[in-house]
Each structure stands twice: as structure tokens, then as C-alpha cells.
Amino acid sequence: MSGAILPTWAITAIGFVAQGLFSARIVVQWAKSEKAGKLVSPAWYWILSLAGSWVMFFYGVLRNDFSIIVGQLLAYYIYIWNLDIKNLWKKVHPVLRYALLLTPALCVVAVIANGGKFVENFLSSGSIPLWLLLFGTLWQTLFSLRFIYQWLLSKRQGESVMPTSFWVLSLICAAMIVLYGVFRSDIVLMIGQGFGVITYSRNVWIGVNASRKEAREKEGGQDE
């Protein structure tokens, strides 16, 4: 399916564009957190997340990779929610806003329209072993479910937050997706998530240090 639409190099290039956007969001968030000395949730993280997810939809379709598509569906609207709570979503031009909102729905319509052929292409064990498909789907799904966790914590606090536990989940899932990428010989996943493993580890460290500092300050205040 993918070879009939675009050459392999073009599909890989699309994947790298998506991973480039995801990597850029990590760099922005990482830099902001380093500067603040604590974990922060900058607006650009969510802007780049939405852009990367939009491109990744097409990469997943072209790669016939069901796990990637499921992963993007789970997190896409949470990116929008975070932009909305930061009062940025309504500033997007209405035409672009509706186009972004409808993209996942159009993908679902395309899936339904293709019916059995789509299922056969995406779930066929001829191109990828079933156990590997399930492995990739599991970790791609968990990787996206971390945003549901982030969303629930943010709703509770009334603002967009990214706590240490969020980055611990990110680190574990990214490491497993790198392994999946190795099995599938997917250089896009290996490089993109490999970079994530490094930055997620650093965010965990920043979060732990910030918590220790806060605890020491509280103890100092109580002593006074």
C-alpha cells in the first residue's frame, strides 16, 4: 500500500518531519525547565505536539502501522485542550481550527470507507508479526495515555502541568518504542524516541531535584 502511494524515501522524510516537531517540543520544554529550575509546561510544547501529531497521522497511514495511528488518536485532542486552557486555541484562525479538529474524524471515515481492505492492510501478519504489532500498539498506546494522565492532573489543578511522574511514564514508554523501532527497522522511531529517552531522563532529574529543594525549603520554614 505505502509503496504504491509514495516512494520509501518520501515516507521516511514525512516521518522525520513529524519526529522533528516532536523533538523540537522536547527541546523547548527542556530548555524552559532548565532555566526555571523546575518542570514547566510551555505553550510551544503543545503547539509543536499538535503539529507533529497531525503529520504523524499520515506517516502511520503510509507505513501501514496501526499502532502509530492509535497512538496519535489518543493524544491529539489533549494537545488542543492544553492550548485552550492556556487561552491560545481560540486565537487560531477558525478555518485552521476546524481543519485541525476534523483531521482525526476524516481519518476514521477513510478507515470505515476502506472497510475490510484497511483491516487487512493494517493487521495482516504477512508484513509484520502479530506479536510485534501487539507489542508496538501496547507501548504506543501507553505513550499516548500518559497525556490522559497529564490532562487529569491539570484539570485537578486548573492549569497545564507536567509533573515528574509524567516524565517517568514518558521514559519507560519511549524506551520500549525504541525497541519496537529496532524490531521493525524503523529509523524514524529509533532516532526520535532515542532522543526522547535522553531528554525524559533529564526531566525526571529536574523534577526530583525541584521536589527535594521544595522539601528543604519547607523544613527550613518550619524550623524558623
PDB file of N, CA and C in Angstrom, residues 3-73:
ATOM      1  N   GLY A   3       4.047   1.637  -0.766  1.00  0.00           N
ATOM      2  CA  GLY A   3       4.923   1.790  -1.904  1.00  0.00           C
ATOM      3  C   GLY A   3       4.196   2.301  -3.126  1.00  0.00           C
ATOM      4  N   ALA A   4       2.857   2.015  -3.240  1.00  0.00           N
ATOM      5  CA  ALA A   4       2.085   2.443  -4.384  1.00  0.00           C
ATOM      6  C   ALA A   4       1.740   3.917  -4.319  1.00  0.00           C
ATOM      7  N   ILE A   5       1.824   4.499  -3.162  1.00  0.00           N
ATOM      8  CA  ILE A   5       1.460   5.903  -2.991  1.00  0.00           C
ATOM      9  C   ILE A   5       2.677   6.808  -3.086  1.00  0.00           C
ATOM     10  N   LEU A   6       3.687   6.539  -2.314  1.00  0.00           N
ATOM     11  CA  LEU A   6       4.907   7.335  -2.281  1.00  0.00           C
ATOM     12  C   LEU A   6       6.115   6.411  -2.184  1.00  0.00           C
ATOM     13  N   PRO A   7       7.258   6.853  -2.701  1.00  0.00           N
ATOM     14  CA  PRO A   7       8.480   6.051  -2.533  1.00  0.00           C
ATOM     15  C   PRO A   7       8.892   6.012  -1.063  1.00  0.00           C
ATOM     16  N   THR A   8       9.665   5.011  -0.723  1.00  0.00           N
ATOM     17  CA  THR A   8      10.072   4.814   0.669  1.00  0.00           C
ATOM     18  C   THR A   8      10.771   6.037   1.245  1.00  0.00           C
ATOM     19  N   TRP A   9      11.637   6.687   0.440  1.00  0.00           N
ATOM     20  CA  TRP A   9      12.386   7.832   0.961  1.00  0.00           C
ATOM     21  C   TRP A   9      11.452   8.980   1.323  1.00  0.00           C
ATOM     22  N   ALA A  10      10.368   9.136   0.562  1.00  0.00           N
ATOM     23  CA  ALA A  10       9.424  10.226   0.835  1.00  0.00           C
ATOM     24  C   ALA A  10       8.646   9.948   2.120  1.00  0.00           C
ATOM     25  N   ILE A  11       8.255   8.689   2.298  1.00  0.00           N
ATOM     26  CA  ILE A  11       7.543   8.315   3.523  1.00  0.00           C
ATOM     27  C   ILE A  11       8.433   8.523   4.738  1.00  0.00           C
ATOM     28  N   THR A  12       9.692   8.119   4.605  1.00  0.00           N
ATOM     29  CA  THR A  12      10.649   8.312   5.704  1.00  0.00           C
ATOM     30  C   THR A  12      10.834   9.789   6.011  1.00  0.00           C
ATOM     31  N   ALA A  13      10.870  10.611   4.966  1.00  0.00           N
ATOM     32  CA  ALA A  13      11.025  12.055   5.157  1.00  0.00           C
ATOM     33  C   ALA A  13       9.846  12.637   5.934  1.00  0.00           C
ATOM     34  N   ILE A  14       8.639  12.176   5.623  1.00  0.00           N
ATOM     35  CA  ILE A  14       7.449  12.627   6.349  1.00  0.00           C
ATOM     36  C   ILE A  14       7.553  12.239   7.821  1.00  0.00           C
ATOM     37  N   GLY A  15       8.040  11.019   8.056  1.00  0.00           N
ATOM     38  CA  GLY A  15       8.217  10.567   9.432  1.00  0.00           C
ATOM     39  C   GLY A  15       9.212  11.419  10.182  1.00  0.00           C
ATOM     40  N   PHE A  16      10.296  11.793   9.511  1.00  0.00           N
ATOM     41  CA  PHE A  16      11.304  12.620  10.160  1.00  0.00           C
ATOM     42  C   PHE A  16      10.791  14.034  10.440  1.00  0.00           C
ATOM     43  N   VAL A  17       9.916  14.536   9.580  1.00  0.00           N
ATOM     44  CA  VAL A  17       9.305  15.852   9.832  1.00  0.00           C
ATOM     45  C   VAL A  17       8.499  15.789  11.128  1.00  0.00           C
ATOM     46  N   ALA A  18       7.686  14.738  11.260  1.00  0.00           N
ATOM     47  CA  ALA A  18       6.878  14.565  12.477  1.00  0.00           C
ATOM     48  C   ALA A  18       7.764  14.432  13.705  1.00  0.00           C
ATOM     49  N   GLN A  19       8.772  13.559  13.622  1.00  0.00           N
ATOM     50  CA  GLN A  19       9.664  13.368  14.764  1.00  0.00           C
ATOM     51  C   GLN A  19      10.479  14.622  15.040  1.00  0.00           C
ATOM     52  N   GLY A  20      10.779  15.389  13.996  1.00  0.00           N
ATOM     53  CA  GLY A  20      11.492  16.649  14.196  1.00  0.00           C
ATOM     54  C   GLY A  20      10.668  17.626  15.018  1.00  0.00           C
ATOM     55  N   LEU A  21       9.366  17.669  14.742  1.00  0.00           N
ATOM     56  CA  LEU A  21       8.470  18.537  15.505  1.00  0.00           C
ATOM     57  C   LEU A  21       8.360  18.049  16.947  1.00  0.00           C
ATOM     58  N   PHE A  22       8.253  16.733  17.138  1.00  0.00           N
ATOM     59  CA  PHE A  22       8.188  16.178  18.485  1.00  0.00           C
ATOM     60  C   PHE A  22       9.491  16.429  19.248  1.00  0.00           C
ATOM     61  N   SER A  23      10.619  16.314  18.544  1.00  0.00           N
ATOM     62  CA  SER A  23      11.911  16.568  19.193  1.00  0.00           C
ATOM     63  C   SER A  23      12.051  18.032  19.567  1.00  0.00           C
ATOM     64  N   ALA A  24      11.541  18.908  18.691  1.00  0.00           N
ATOM     65  CA  ALA A  24      11.606  20.345  18.956  1.00  0.00           C
ATOM     66  C   ALA A  24      10.803  20.701  20.207  1.00  0.00           C
ATOM     67  N   ARG A  25       9.648  20.044  20.384  1.00  0.00           N
ATOM     68  CA  ARG A  25       8.835  20.341  21.568  1.00  0.00           C
ATOM     69  C   ARG A  25       9.587  19.949  22.838  1.00  0.00           C
ATOM     70  N   ILE A  26      10.315  18.817  22.754  1.00  0.00           N
ATOM     71  CA  ILE A  26      11.072  18.354  23.902  1.00  0.00           C
ATOM     72  C   ILE A  26      12.182  19.334  24.252  1.00  0.00           C
ATOM     73  N   VAL A  27      12.872  19.835  23.214  1.00  0.00           N
ATOM     74  CA  VAL A  27      13.968  20.780  23.434  1.00  0.00           C
ATOM     75  C   VAL A  27      13.446  22.056  24.083  1.00  0.00           C
ATOM     76  N   VAL A  28      12.303  22.548  23.584  1.00  0.00           N
ATOM     77  CA  VAL A  28      11.707  23.772  24.133  1.00  0.00           C
ATOM     78  C   VAL A  28      11.344  23.578  25.598  1.00  0.00           C
ATOM     79  N   GLN A  29      10.664  22.480  25.896  1.00  0.00           N
ATOM     80  CA  GLN A  29      10.242  22.230  27.269  1.00  0.00           C
ATOM     81  C   GLN A  29      11.435  22.017  28.182  1.00  0.00           C
ATOM     82  N   TRP A  30      12.411  21.307  27.685  1.00  0.00           N
ATOM     83  CA  TRP A  30      13.633  21.021  28.435  1.00  0.00           C
ATOM     84  C   TRP A  30      14.373  22.312  28.764  1.00  0.00           C
ATOM     85  N   ALA A  31      14.551  23.159  27.760  1.00  0.00           N
ATOM     86  CA  ALA A  31      15.262  24.425  27.961  1.00  0.00           C
ATOM     87  C   ALA A  31      14.529  25.316  28.961  1.00  0.00           C
ATOM     88  N   LYS A  32      13.207  25.376  28.843  1.00  0.00           N
ATOM     89  CA  LYS A  32      12.415  26.203  29.756  1.00  0.00           C
ATOM     90  C   LYS A  32      12.514  25.670  31.194  1.00  0.00           C
ATOM     91  N   SER A  33      12.521  24.358  31.329  1.00  0.00           N
ATOM     92  CA  SER A  33      12.600  23.748  32.658  1.00  0.00           C
ATOM     93  C   SER A  33      13.973  23.964  33.278  1.00  0.00           C
ATOM     94  N   GLU A  34      15.024  23.839  32.461  1.00  0.00           N
ATOM     95  CA  GLU A  34      16.386  24.081  32.946  1.00  0.00           C
ATOM     96  C   GLU A  34      16.512  25.515  33.460  1.00  0.00           C
ATOM     97  N   LYS A  35      15.947  26.444  32.710  1.00  0.00           N
ATOM     98  CA  LYS A  35      16.016  27.862  33.086  1.00  0.00           C
ATOM     99  C   LYS A  35      15.231  28.148  34.367  1.00  0.00           C
ATOM    100  N   ALA A  36      14.062  27.514  34.490  1.00  0.00           N
ATOM    101  CA  ALA A  36      13.212  27.746  35.657  1.00  0.00           C
ATOM    102  C   ALA A  36      13.663  26.939  36.871  1.00  0.00           C
ATOM    103  N   GLY A  37      14.449  25.892  36.641  1.00  0.00           N
ATOM    104  CA  GLY A  37      14.876  25.039  37.747  1.00  0.00           C
ATOM    105  C   GLY A  37      13.776  24.135  38.255  1.00  0.00           C
ATOM    106  N   LYS A  38      12.739  23.978  37.441  1.00  0.00           N
ATOM    107  CA  LYS A  38      11.615  23.108  37.783  1.00  0.00           C
ATOM    108  C   LYS A  38      10.901  22.722  36.494  1.00  0.00           C
ATOM    109  N   LEU A  39      10.011  21.750  36.568  1.00  0.00           N
ATOM    110  CA  LEU A  39       9.290  21.297  35.387  1.00  0.00           C
ATOM    111  C   LEU A  39       8.186  22.280  35.017  1.00  0.00           C
ATOM    112  N   VAL A  40       8.178  22.692  33.756  1.00  0.00           N
ATOM    113  CA  VAL A  40       7.179  23.647  33.274  1.00  0.00           C
ATOM    114  C   VAL A  40       6.457  23.069  32.055  1.00  0.00           C
ATOM    115  N   SER A  41       5.335  23.701  31.701  1.00  0.00           N
ATOM    116  CA  SER A  41       4.523  23.267  30.564  1.00  0.00           C
ATOM    117  C   SER A  41       4.346  24.446  29.603  1.00  0.00           C
ATOM    118  N   PRO A  42       5.357  24.722  28.767  1.00  0.00           N
ATOM    119  CA  PRO A  42       5.293  25.890  27.874  1.00  0.00           C
ATOM    120  C   PRO A  42       4.295  25.706  26.731  1.00  0.00           C
ATOM    121  N   ALA A  43       3.754  26.816  26.249  1.00  0.00           N
ATOM    122  CA  ALA A  43       2.766  26.775  25.170  1.00  0.00           C
ATOM    123  C   ALA A  43       3.329  26.134  23.903  1.00  0.00           C
ATOM    124  N   TRP A  44       4.587  26.423  23.602  1.00  0.00           N
ATOM    125  CA  TRP A  44       5.187  25.888  22.388  1.00  0.00           C
ATOM    126  C   TRP A  44       5.283  24.377  22.421  1.00  0.00           C
ATOM    127  N   TYR A  45       5.332  23.767  23.570  1.00  0.00           N
ATOM    128  CA  TYR A  45       5.340  22.304  23.658  1.00  0.00           C
ATOM    129  C   TYR A  45       4.066  21.750  23.036  1.00  0.00           C
ATOM    130  N   TRP A  46       2.946  22.383  23.332  1.00  0.00           N
ATOM    131  CA  TRP A  46       1.660  21.897  22.851  1.00  0.00           C
ATOM    132  C   TRP A  46       1.423  22.268  21.396  1.00  0.00           C
ATOM    133  N   ILE A  47       1.927  23.404  20.971  1.00  0.00           N
ATOM    134  CA  ILE A  47       1.811  23.800  19.561  1.00  0.00           C
ATOM    135  C   ILE A  47       2.570  22.810  18.676  1.00  0.00           C
ATOM    136  N   LEU A  48       3.804  22.510  19.063  1.00  0.00           N
ATOM    137  CA  LEU A  48       4.630  21.573  18.292  1.00  0.00           C
ATOM    138  C   LEU A  48       4.083  20.145  18.398  1.00  0.00           C
ATOM    139  N   SER A  49       3.484  19.800  19.535  1.00  0.00           N
ATOM    140  CA  SER A  49       2.878  18.484  19.700  1.00  0.00           C
ATOM    141  C   SER A  49       1.735  18.284  18.708  1.00  0.00           C
ATOM    142  N   LEU A  50       0.887  19.297  18.599  1.00  0.00           N
ATOM    143  CA  LEU A  50      -0.253  19.213  17.688  1.00  0.00           C
ATOM    144  C   LEU A  50       0.210  19.106  16.237  1.00  0.00           C
ATOM    145  N   ALA A  51       1.203  19.910  15.873  1.00  0.00           N
ATOM    146  CA  ALA A  51       1.730  19.876  14.503  1.00  0.00           C
ATOM    147  C   ALA A  51       2.364  18.517  14.202  1.00  0.00           C
ATOM    148  N   GLY A  52       3.160  18.012  15.141  1.00  0.00           N
ATOM    149  CA  GLY A  52       3.811  16.723  14.947  1.00  0.00           C
ATOM    150  C   GLY A  52       2.811  15.593  14.842  1.00  0.00           C
ATOM    151  N   SER A  53       1.772  15.619  15.667  1.00  0.00           N
ATOM    152  CA  SER A  53       0.752  14.580  15.646  1.00  0.00           C
ATOM    153  C   SER A  53      -0.008  14.581  14.334  1.00  0.00           C
ATOM    154  N   TRP A  54      -0.293  15.765  13.813  1.00  0.00           N
ATOM    155  CA  TRP A  54      -1.009  15.899  12.541  1.00  0.00           C
ATOM    156  C   TRP A  54      -0.221  15.239  11.414  1.00  0.00           C
ATOM    157  N   VAL A  55       1.090  15.490  11.373  1.00  0.00           N
ATOM    158  CA  VAL A  55       1.938  14.887  10.340  1.00  0.00           C
ATOM    159  C   VAL A  55       2.080  13.382  10.571  1.00  0.00           C
ATOM    160  N   MET A  56       2.142  12.975  11.840  1.00  0.00           N
ATOM    161  CA  MET A  56       2.353  11.572  12.177  1.00  0.00           C
ATOM    162  C   MET A  56       1.174  10.705  11.751  1.00  0.00           C
ATOM    163  N   PHE A  57      -0.024  11.277  11.705  1.00  0.00           N
ATOM    164  CA  PHE A  57      -1.175  10.537  11.206  1.00  0.00           C
ATOM    165  C   PHE A  57      -0.878   9.981   9.810  1.00  0.00           C
ATOM    166  N   PHE A  58      -0.359  10.857   8.960  1.00  0.00           N
ATOM    167  CA  PHE A  58      -0.102  10.469   7.573  1.00  0.00           C
ATOM    168  C   PHE A  58       1.055   9.479   7.480  1.00  0.00           C
ATOM    169  N   TYR A  59       2.038   9.641   8.337  1.00  0.00           N
ATOM    170  CA  TYR A  59       3.148   8.693   8.348  1.00  0.00           C
ATOM    171  C   TYR A  59       2.650   7.298   8.734  1.00  0.00           C
ATOM    172  N   GLY A  60       1.791   7.231   9.742  1.00  0.00           N
ATOM    173  CA  GLY A  60       1.246   5.947  10.164  1.00  0.00           C
ATOM    174  C   GLY A  60       0.448   5.273   9.060  1.00  0.00           C
ATOM    175  N   VAL A  61      -0.334   6.052   8.322  1.00  0.00           N
ATOM    176  CA  VAL A  61      -1.116   5.508   7.213  1.00  0.00           C
ATOM    177  C   VAL A  61      -0.190   4.981   6.121  1.00  0.00           C
ATOM    178  N   LEU A  62       0.796   5.783   5.759  1.00  0.00           N
ATOM    179  CA  LEU A  62       1.718   5.393   4.692  1.00  0.00           C
ATOM    180  C   LEU A  62       2.581   4.199   5.070  1.00  0.00           C
ATOM    181  N   ARG A  63       2.852   4.044   6.366  1.00  0.00           N
ATOM    182  CA  ARG A  63       3.645   2.900   6.837  1.00  0.00           C
ATOM    183  C   ARG A  63       2.778   1.665   7.111  1.00  0.00           C
ATOM    184  N   ASN A  64       1.454   1.835   6.956  1.00  0.00           N
ATOM    185  CA  ASN A  64       0.544   0.750   7.322  1.00  0.00           C
ATOM    186  C   ASN A  64       0.755   0.313   8.771  1.00  0.00           C
ATOM    187  N   ASP A  65       0.985   1.280   9.644  1.00  0.00           N
ATOM    188  CA  ASP A  65       1.303   0.982  11.046  1.00  0.00           C
ATOM    189  C   ASP A  65       0.137   1.388  11.937  1.00  0.00           C
ATOM    190  N   PHE A  66      -0.676   0.415  12.290  1.00  0.00           N
ATOM    191  CA  PHE A  66      -1.873   0.641  13.091  1.00  0.00           C
ATOM    192  C   PHE A  66      -1.540   1.238  14.456  1.00  0.00           C
ATOM    193  N   SER A  67      -0.410   0.822  15.046  1.00  0.00           N
ATOM    194  CA  SER A  67      -0.050   1.281  16.390  1.00  0.00           C
ATOM    195  C   SER A  67       0.210   2.779  16.425  1.00  0.00           C
ATOM    196  N   ILE A  68       0.808   3.312  15.375  1.00  0.00           N
ATOM    197  CA  ILE A  68       1.094   4.747  15.317  1.00  0.00           C
ATOM    198  C   ILE A  68      -0.204   5.537  15.254  1.00  0.00           C
ATOM    199  N   ILE A  69      -1.148   5.080  14.434  1.00  0.00           N
ATOM    200  CA  ILE A  69      -2.419   5.789  14.273  1.00  0.00           C
ATOM    201  C   ILE A  69      -3.206   5.805  15.581  1.00  0.00           C
ATOM    202  N   VAL A  70      -3.268   4.663  16.255  1.00  0.00           N
ATOM    203  CA  VAL A  70      -3.963   4.594  17.544  1.00  0.00           C
ATOM    204  C   VAL A  70      -3.336   5.564  18.531  1.00  0.00           C
ATOM    205  N   GLY A  71      -2.005   5.590  18.558  1.00  0.00           N
ATOM    206  CA  GLY A  71      -1.292   6.471  19.484  1.00  0.00           C
ATOM    207  C   GLY A  71      -1.628   7.935  19.273  1.00  0.00           C
ATOM    208  N   GLN A  72      -1.695   8.349  18.020  1.00  0.00           N
ATOM    209  CA  GLN A  72      -1.988   9.749  17.733  1.00  0.00           C
ATOM    210  C   GLN A  72      -3.429  10.111  18.086  1.00  0.00           C
ATOM    211  N   LEU A  73      -4.359   9.205  17.857  1.00  0.00           N
ATOM    212  CA  LEU A  73      -5.763   9.472  18.165  1.00  0.00           C
ATOM    213  C   LEU A  73      -5.979   9.735  19.645  1.00  0.00           C
TER     214      LEU A  73
END
